[in-house]
Structure formats: structure tokens, C-alpha cells
Short mmCIF file of C-alpha atoms and ligand atoms in Angstrom, two decimals:
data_model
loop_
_atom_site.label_atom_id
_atom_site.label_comp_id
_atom_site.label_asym_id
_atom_site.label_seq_id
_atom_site.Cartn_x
_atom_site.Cartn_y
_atom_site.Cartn_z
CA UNK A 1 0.00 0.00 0.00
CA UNK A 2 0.62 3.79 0.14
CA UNK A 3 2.18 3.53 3.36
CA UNK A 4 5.16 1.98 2.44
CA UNK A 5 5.54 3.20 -1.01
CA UNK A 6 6.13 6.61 0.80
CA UNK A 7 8.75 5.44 2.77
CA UNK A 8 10.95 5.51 -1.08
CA UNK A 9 10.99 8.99 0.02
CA UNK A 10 14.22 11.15 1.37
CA UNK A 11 14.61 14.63 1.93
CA UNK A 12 17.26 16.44 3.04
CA UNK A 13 16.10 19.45 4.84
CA UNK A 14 19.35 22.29 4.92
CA UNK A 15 18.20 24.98 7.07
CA UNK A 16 19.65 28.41 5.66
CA UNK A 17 21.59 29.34 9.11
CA UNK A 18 23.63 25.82 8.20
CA UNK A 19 25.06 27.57 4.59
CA UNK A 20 27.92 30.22 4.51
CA UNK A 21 27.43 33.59 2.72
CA UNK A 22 29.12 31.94 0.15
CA UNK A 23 27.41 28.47 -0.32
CA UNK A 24 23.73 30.52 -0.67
CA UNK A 25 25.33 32.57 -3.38
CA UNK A 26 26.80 29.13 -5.06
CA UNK A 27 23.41 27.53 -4.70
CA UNK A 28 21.37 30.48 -5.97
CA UNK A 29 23.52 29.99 -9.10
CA UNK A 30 22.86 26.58 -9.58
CA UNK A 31 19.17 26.93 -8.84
CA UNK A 32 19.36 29.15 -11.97
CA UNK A 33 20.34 25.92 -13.80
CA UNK A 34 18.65 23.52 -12.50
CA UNK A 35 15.33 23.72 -14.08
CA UNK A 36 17.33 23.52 -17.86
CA UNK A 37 19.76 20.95 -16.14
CA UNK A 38 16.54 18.38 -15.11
CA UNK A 39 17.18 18.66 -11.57
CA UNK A 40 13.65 19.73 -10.51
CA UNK A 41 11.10 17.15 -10.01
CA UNK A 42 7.39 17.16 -9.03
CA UNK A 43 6.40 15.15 -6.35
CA UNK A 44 2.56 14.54 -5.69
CA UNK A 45 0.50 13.39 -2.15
CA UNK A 46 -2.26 12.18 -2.09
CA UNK A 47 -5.38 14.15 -0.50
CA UNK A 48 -8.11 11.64 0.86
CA UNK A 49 -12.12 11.72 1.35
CA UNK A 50 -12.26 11.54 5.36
CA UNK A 51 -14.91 9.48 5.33
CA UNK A 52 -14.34 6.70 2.80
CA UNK A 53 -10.18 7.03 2.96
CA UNK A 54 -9.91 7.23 -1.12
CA UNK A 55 -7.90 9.37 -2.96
CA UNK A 56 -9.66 12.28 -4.25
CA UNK A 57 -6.60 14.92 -5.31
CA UNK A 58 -3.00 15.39 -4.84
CA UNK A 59 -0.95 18.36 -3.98
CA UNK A 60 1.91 18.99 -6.28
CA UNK A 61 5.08 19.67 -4.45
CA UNK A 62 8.62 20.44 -6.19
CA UNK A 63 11.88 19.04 -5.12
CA UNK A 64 15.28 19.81 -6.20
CA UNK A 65 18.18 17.05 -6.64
CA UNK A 66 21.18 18.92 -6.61
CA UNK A 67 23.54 16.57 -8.07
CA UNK A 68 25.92 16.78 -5.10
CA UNK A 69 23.76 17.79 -2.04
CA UNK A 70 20.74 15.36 -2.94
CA UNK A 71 17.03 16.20 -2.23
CA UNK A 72 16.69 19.76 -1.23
CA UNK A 73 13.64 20.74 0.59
CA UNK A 74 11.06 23.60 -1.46
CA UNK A 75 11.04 24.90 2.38
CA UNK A 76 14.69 25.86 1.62
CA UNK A 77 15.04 26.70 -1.86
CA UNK A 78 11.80 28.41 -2.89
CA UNK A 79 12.69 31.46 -0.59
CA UNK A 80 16.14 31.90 -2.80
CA UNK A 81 13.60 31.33 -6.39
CA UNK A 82 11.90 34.09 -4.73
CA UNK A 83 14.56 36.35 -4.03
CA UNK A 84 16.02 35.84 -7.49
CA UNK A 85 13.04 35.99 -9.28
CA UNK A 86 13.30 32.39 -10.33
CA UNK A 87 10.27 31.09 -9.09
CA UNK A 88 8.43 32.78 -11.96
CA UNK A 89 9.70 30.29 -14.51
CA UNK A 90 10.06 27.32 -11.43
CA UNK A 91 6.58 27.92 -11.09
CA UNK A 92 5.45 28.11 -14.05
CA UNK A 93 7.29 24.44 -15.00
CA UNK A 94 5.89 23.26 -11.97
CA UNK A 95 2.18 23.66 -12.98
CA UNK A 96 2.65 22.98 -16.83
CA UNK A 97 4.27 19.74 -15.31
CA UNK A 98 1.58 18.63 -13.04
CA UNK A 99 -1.12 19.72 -15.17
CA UNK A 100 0.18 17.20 -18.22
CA UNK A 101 0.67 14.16 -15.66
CA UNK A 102 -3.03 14.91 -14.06
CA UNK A 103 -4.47 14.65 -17.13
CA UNK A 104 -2.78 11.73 -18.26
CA UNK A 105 -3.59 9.59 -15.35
CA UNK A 106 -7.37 11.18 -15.58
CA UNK A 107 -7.18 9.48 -18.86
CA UNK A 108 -5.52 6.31 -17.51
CA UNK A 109 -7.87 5.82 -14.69
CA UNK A 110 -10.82 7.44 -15.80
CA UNK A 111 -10.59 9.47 -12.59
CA UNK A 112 -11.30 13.49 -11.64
CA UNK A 113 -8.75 13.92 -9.37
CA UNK A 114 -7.90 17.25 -8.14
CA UNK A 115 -4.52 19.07 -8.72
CA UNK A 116 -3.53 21.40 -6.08
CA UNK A 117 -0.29 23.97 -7.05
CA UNK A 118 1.45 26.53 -4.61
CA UNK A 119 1.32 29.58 -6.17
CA UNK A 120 4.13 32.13 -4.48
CA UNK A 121 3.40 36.23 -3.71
CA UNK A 122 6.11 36.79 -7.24
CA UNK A 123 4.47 34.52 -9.15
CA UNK A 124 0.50 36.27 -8.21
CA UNK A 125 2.27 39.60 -8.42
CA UNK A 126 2.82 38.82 -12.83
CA UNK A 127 0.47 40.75 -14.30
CA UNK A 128 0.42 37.57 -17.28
CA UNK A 129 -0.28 35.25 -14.44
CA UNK A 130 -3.90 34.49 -15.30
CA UNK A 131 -2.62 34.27 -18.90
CA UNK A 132 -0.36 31.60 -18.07
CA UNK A 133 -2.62 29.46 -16.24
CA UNK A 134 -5.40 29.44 -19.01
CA UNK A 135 -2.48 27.85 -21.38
CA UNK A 136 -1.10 25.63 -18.92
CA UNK A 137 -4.55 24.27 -18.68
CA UNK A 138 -5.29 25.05 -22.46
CA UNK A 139 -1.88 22.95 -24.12
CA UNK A 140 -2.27 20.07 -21.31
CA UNK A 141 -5.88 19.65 -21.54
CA UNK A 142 -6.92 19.44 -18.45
CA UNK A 143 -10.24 20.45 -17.39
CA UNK A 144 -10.24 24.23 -14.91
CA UNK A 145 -12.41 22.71 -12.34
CA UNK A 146 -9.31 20.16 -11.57
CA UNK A 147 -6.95 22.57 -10.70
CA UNK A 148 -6.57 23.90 -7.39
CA UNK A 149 -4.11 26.95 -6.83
CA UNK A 150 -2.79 27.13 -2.97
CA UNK A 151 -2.53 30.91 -1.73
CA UNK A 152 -0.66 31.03 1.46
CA UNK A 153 -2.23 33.11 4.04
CA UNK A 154 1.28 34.55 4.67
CA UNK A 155 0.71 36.82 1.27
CA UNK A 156 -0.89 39.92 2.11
CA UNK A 157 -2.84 41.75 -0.25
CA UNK A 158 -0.46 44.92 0.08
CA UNK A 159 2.30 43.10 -1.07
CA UNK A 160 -0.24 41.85 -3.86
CA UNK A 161 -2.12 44.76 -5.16
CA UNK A 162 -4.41 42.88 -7.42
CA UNK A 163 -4.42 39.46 -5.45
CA UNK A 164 -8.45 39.33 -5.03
CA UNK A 165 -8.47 40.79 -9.21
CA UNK A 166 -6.42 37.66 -10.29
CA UNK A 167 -8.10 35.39 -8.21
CA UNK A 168 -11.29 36.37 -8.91
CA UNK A 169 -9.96 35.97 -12.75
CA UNK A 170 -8.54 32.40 -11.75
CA UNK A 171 -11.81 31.21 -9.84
CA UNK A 172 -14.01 32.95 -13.28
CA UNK A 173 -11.99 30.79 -15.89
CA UNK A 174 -13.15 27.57 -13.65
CA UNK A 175 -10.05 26.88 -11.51
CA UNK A 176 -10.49 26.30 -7.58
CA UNK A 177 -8.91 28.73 -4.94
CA UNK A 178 -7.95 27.40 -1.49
CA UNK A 179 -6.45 29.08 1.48
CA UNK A 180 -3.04 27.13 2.53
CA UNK A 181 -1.40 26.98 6.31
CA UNK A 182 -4.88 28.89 6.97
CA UNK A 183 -4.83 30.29 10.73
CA UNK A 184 -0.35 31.06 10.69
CA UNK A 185 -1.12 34.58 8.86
CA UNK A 186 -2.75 37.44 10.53
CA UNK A 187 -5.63 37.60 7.95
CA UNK A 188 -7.45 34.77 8.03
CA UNK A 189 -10.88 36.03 8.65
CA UNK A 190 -10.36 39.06 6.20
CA UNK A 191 -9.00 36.42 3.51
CA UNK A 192 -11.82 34.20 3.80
CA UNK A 193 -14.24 37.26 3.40
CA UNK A 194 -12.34 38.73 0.01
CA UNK A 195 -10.97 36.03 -1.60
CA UNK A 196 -13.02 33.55 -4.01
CA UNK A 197 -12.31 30.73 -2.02
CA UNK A 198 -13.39 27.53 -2.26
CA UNK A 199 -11.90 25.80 0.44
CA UNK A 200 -8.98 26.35 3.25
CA UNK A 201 -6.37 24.11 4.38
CA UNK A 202 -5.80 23.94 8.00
CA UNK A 203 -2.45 24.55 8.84
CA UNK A 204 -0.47 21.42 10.37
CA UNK A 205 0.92 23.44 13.23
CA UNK A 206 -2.43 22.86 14.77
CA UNK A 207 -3.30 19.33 13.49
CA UNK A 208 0.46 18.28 15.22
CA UNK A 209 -1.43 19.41 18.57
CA UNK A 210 -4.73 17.49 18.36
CA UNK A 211 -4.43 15.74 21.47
CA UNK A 212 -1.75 17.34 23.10
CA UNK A 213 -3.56 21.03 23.36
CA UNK A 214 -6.80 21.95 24.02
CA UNK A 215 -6.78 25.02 22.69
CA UNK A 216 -4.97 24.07 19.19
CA UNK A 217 -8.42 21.12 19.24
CA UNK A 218 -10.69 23.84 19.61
CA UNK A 219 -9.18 26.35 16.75
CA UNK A 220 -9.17 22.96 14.43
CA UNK A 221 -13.49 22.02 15.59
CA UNK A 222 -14.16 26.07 15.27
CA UNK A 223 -12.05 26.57 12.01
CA UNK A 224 -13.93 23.67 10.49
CA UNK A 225 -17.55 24.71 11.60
CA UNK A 226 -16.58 28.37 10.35
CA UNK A 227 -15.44 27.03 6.56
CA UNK A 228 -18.50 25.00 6.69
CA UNK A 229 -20.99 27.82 7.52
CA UNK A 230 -19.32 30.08 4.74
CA UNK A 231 -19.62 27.03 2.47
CA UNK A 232 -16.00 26.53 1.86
CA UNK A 233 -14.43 23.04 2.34
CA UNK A 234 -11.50 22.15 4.74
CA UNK A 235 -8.80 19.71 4.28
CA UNK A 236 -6.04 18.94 7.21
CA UNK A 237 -2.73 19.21 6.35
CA UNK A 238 0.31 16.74 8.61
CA UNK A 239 -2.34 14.09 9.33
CA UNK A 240 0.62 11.58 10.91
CA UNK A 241 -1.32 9.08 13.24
CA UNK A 242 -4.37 7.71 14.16
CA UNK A 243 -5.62 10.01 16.96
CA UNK A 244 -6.08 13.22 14.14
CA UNK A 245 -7.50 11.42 11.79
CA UNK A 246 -10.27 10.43 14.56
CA UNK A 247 -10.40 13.75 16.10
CA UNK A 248 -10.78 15.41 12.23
CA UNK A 249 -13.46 12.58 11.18
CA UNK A 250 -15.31 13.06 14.24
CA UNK A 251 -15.48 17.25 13.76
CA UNK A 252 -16.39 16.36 9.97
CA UNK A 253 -13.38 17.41 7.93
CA UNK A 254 -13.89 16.73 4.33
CA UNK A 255 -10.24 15.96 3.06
CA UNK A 256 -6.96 14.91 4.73
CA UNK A 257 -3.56 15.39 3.93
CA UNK A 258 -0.14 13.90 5.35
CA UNK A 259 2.41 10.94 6.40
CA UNK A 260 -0.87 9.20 7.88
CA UNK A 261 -1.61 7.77 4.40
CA UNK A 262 0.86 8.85 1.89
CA UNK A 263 4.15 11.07 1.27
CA UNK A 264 5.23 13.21 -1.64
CA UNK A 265 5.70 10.39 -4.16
CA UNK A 266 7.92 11.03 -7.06
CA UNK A 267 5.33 10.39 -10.71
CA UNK A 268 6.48 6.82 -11.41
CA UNK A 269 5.57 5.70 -7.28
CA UNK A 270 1.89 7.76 -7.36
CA UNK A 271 0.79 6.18 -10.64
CA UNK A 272 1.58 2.96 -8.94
CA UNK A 273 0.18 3.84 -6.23
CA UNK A 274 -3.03 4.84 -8.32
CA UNK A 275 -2.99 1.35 -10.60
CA UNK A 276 -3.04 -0.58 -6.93
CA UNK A 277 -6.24 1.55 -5.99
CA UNK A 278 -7.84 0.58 -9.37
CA UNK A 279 -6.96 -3.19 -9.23
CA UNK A 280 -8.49 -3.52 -5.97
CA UNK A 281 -11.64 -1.57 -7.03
CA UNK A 282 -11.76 -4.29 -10.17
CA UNK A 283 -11.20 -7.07 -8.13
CA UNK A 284 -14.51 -5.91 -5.93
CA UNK A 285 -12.13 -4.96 -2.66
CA UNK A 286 -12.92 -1.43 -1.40
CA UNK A 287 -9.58 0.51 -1.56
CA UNK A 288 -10.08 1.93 1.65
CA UNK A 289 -6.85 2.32 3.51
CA UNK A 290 -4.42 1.55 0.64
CA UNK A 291 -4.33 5.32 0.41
P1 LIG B 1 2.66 23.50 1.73
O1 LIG B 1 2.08 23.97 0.45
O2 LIG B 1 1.93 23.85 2.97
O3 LIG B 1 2.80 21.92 1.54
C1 LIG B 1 2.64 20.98 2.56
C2 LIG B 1 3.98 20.55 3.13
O4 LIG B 1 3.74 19.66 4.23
C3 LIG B 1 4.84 19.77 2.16
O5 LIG B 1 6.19 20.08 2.47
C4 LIG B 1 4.54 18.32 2.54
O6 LIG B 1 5.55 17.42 2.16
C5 LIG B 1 4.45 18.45 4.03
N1 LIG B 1 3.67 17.38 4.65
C6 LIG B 1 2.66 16.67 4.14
N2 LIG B 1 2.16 15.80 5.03
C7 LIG B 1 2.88 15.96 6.15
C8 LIG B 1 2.86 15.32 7.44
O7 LIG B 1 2.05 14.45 7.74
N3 LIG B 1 3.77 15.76 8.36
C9 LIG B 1 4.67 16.75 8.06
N4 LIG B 1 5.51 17.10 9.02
N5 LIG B 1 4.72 17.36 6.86
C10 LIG B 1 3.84 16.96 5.92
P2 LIG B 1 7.26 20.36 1.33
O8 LIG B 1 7.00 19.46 0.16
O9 LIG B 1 8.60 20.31 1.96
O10 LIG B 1 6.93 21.83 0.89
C11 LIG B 1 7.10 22.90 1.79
C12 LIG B 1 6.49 24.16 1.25
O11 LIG B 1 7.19 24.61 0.09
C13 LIG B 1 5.05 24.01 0.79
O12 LIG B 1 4.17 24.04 1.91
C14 LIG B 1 4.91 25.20 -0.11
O13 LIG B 1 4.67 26.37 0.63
C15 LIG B 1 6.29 25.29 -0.75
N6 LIG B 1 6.25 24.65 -2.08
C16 LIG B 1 6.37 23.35 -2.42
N7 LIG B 1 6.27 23.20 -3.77
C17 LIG B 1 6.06 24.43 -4.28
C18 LIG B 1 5.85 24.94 -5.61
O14 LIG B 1 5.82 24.23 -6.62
N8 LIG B 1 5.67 26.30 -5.72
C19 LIG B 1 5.68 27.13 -4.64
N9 LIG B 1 5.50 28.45 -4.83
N10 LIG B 1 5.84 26.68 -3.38
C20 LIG B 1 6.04 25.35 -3.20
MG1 LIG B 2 0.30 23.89 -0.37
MG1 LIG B 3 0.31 24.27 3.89
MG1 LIG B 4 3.49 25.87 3.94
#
């Protein structure tokens, strides 16, 4: 099953404070490189219906294997694409990428499964931006309605003049909006109200706490009642063990996300991973926890 597919999966995870002046500079080079060099790959996890456990999306998430210093973590080198401006074309590749491979295994499968892509602050602050999502979605094929564009709370809309314009563009041409690490930024509550979103993604610094803080368990029950009311859908991100998935199927979460059930899986691991799903399904087994 899923569960130990994922475990394929290293990172490396090289905090900045660990790098020299010098090394940042070096790497910041070689990002420049690495998208032409084939170093960047997009990994995909799985996001499951709470109730029934199956797969029902995937969240696209890039890695970068430098040649010498193996896996490095987006955590660590998306701030330096930012800084350099690189994340424009990163980002772009990224969602061309992911957008061809969901709608090949939609054809494969003969299943609708969502595509969620991070979109950064540089990348919503291109004015083209809405133009180069309609022919990302135009030269793969893929249908609007299965892409899902992630909009960290962190991005504030003064840093983003037109963020709610080129959403509301995005969320007109068919595509979904959600709210990611929702409840870490300081807007919350006004992002909810201006932006077209459809759904929010809790943030896993509270899921890590369900049963260790009573306070983080009540933001999680209250932050899915609120989404629910304003008729947005919530999916929990860092689902690890048993105890949050019960707590988050109990306070009627609609989607997980984390270790619980799957890692990032490089393409070759989540198509697997997605052929095992459909043999069971032919062979009348439900495929209930082989997510
Ligand atoms: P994010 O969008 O909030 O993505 C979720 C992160 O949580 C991913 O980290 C994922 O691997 C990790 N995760 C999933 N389940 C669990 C779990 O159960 N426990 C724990 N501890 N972690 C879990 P990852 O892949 O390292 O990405 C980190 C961040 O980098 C992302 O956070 C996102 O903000 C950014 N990122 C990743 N790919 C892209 C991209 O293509 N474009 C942009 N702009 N940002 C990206
Ligand atoms: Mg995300
Ligand atoms: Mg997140
Ligand atoms: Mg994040």
C-alpha cells in the first residue's frame, strides 16, 4: 500500500543558518540551472475523502536534486527562487508539469482527481499570471475545475495589489482557490471574506497538537464549523497518526492530507500507487486504507 511506497521517500532538509554567505550565493547559481539541467522534479501526495479514505486529489510539491547535495527541501530553496526571481519560470514548469501528468492519469484511470499547485506572492504579483494558467490548462488539456491553486495566508494583499483581481480571474476561468497553512497569517478572517475561495487548508501546526492542546483542538473544531458555515471546504494538512484522523473525522473534515496515508511520491511511485487503488476496485475490494 501507500504507506510503504512513501517510505521511497528522502529529503534532506538544509536549514539556511547551516550555509555560509558563500554556499547561498553558489546555490542560488545553480538553482538558476537547474530547471534547464533536469534537476527539478514534481512530487505529488495524495489528499483523501475523510470518510471513505480514497484518494480524491493530490498536492503537487517540487523538489530539487542537486547533483551533489541530494534532495533539497522547497522549504529551503523556494525562498532563494523568490529572491532571485526564479520562481516565476520554477513555477510556471511546476504547474505545466503537473497539469500534463493529471491529465494523463485522468485518462488512464478514468478518474477526476484534483490538482492542487502553490502559487508564491512573485508569481501572483505577474500581471500575465492568469494568462499563463489558461495555457497551462489550455496545451495540457486538463479540465479548470481540476486545478486547485494554494494561496498562502502569509501573502498579504499589500504586497499583492491585485491578489483578489487575479483570483477572482482564476476562480471565473473555472479553476479552484484554497487558502493554505490557513490560521499562521494574521488575515485569516479578512482572507476568507475577500478572496473567491473555495476551500482552506488547515495549517499542520495545529493538526500536530490534536491531542496534546486543548486550545490548538478547539481552533481545528471552530475553524472547520466556520469554513463549513461560509460554504468553503476544509482539508487537514500533517495528518501523521491515528488520533487526528479520529479527532478530524469526528469534527467532519472533508479531506486529509499527510504521512498518515501517503508522502510526496515522485510520478512513477503515485501512478503505482493509483494502478493498486484501481486493481483492488476491479477485483470488488474497497480501496479503503491503501491510500
Ligand atoms: P505547503 O504547500 O503547505 O505543503 C505541505 C507541506 O507539508 C509539504 O512540504 C509536505 O511534504 C508536508 N507534509 C505533508 N504531510 C505531512 C505530514 O504528515 N507531516 C509533516 N511534518 N509534513 C507533511 P514540502 O514538500 O517540503 O513543501 C514545503 C512548502 O514549500 C510548501 O508548503 C509550499 O509552501 C512550498 N512549495 C512546495 N512546492 C512548491 C511549488 O511548486 N511552488 C511554490 N510556490 N511553493 C512550493
Ligand atoms: Mg500547499
Ligand atoms: Mg500548507
Ligand atoms: Mg506551507
Amino acid at each position: 500500500g501507500a504507506k510503504s511506497l512513501g517510505r521511497n521517500n528522502f529529503q534532506i532538509y538544509a536549514p539556511s543558518a547551516d550555509l555560509s554567505q558563500q554556499q547561498h550565493v553558489a546555490l542560488k547559481a545553480k538553482l538558476r540551472h537547474a530547471e534547464r539541467n533536469g534537476e527539478l522534479r514534481v512530487f505529488y501526495q495524495p489528499q483523501v475523502d475523510t470518510l471513505t479514505e480514497d484518494i480524491v486529489g493530490m498536492e503537487a510539491l517540487v523538489r530539487w536534486e542537486h547533483p551533489e547535495l541530494g534532495t533539497i527541501s522547497p522549504a529551503f530553496f523556494i525562498p532563494l527562487a523568490e529572491a532571485s526571481g526564479l520562481i516565476v519560470s520554477i513555477g510556471e514548469w511546476v504547474m505545466r508539469t503537473a497539469c500534463a501528468q493529471a491529465h494523463v492519469w485522468e485518462k488512464m484511470f478514468g478518474l477526476h482527481l484534483r490538482l492542487g499547485v502553490n502559487l508564491s506572492a512573485v508569481q501572483l504579483m505577474q500581471p500575465n499570471l492568469v494568462a499563463t494558467v489558461a495555457n497551462a490548462l489550455t496545451d495540457t488539456g486538463l479540465d479548470p475545475s481540476c486545478l486547485e491553486l494554494e494561496v498562502t495566508e502569509s501573502i498579504s494583499v499589500k504586497t499583492v495589489p491585485h491578489l483578489v483581481e487575479s483570483l477572482d480571474a482564476l476562480h471565473a476561468m473555472g479553476c479552484r482557490i484554497a487558502i493554505d497553512d490557513f490560521g499562521t497569517g494574521a488575515a485569516s478572517l479578512d482572507y476568507l471574506r475577500r478572496l473567491p475561495a473555495d476551500r482552506i487548508k488547515i495549517d499542520q501546526s495545529f493538526v500536530r497538537n490534536i491531542g496534546v492542546d486543548p486550545d490548538d483542538e478547539a481552533i481545528v473544531r471552530a475553524t472547520i464549523d466556520m469554513a463549513h458555515r461560509l460554504k468553503r471546504g476544509v482539508v487537514a494538512e500533517g495528518v501523521e497518526i491515528e488520533q487526528h484522523l479520529n479527532f478530524l473525522r469526528a469534527n467532519g473534515c472533508d479531506e486529509l492530507q499527510g504521512y498518515l496515508f501517503c508522502r510526496p511520491l515522485p510520478t512513477a511511485a503515485f501512478e503505482k500507487l493509483l494502478a493498486e487503488r484501481q486493481r483492488l476496485l476491479t477485483e470488488g475490494l474497497s480501496p479503503v486504507g491503501s491510500a
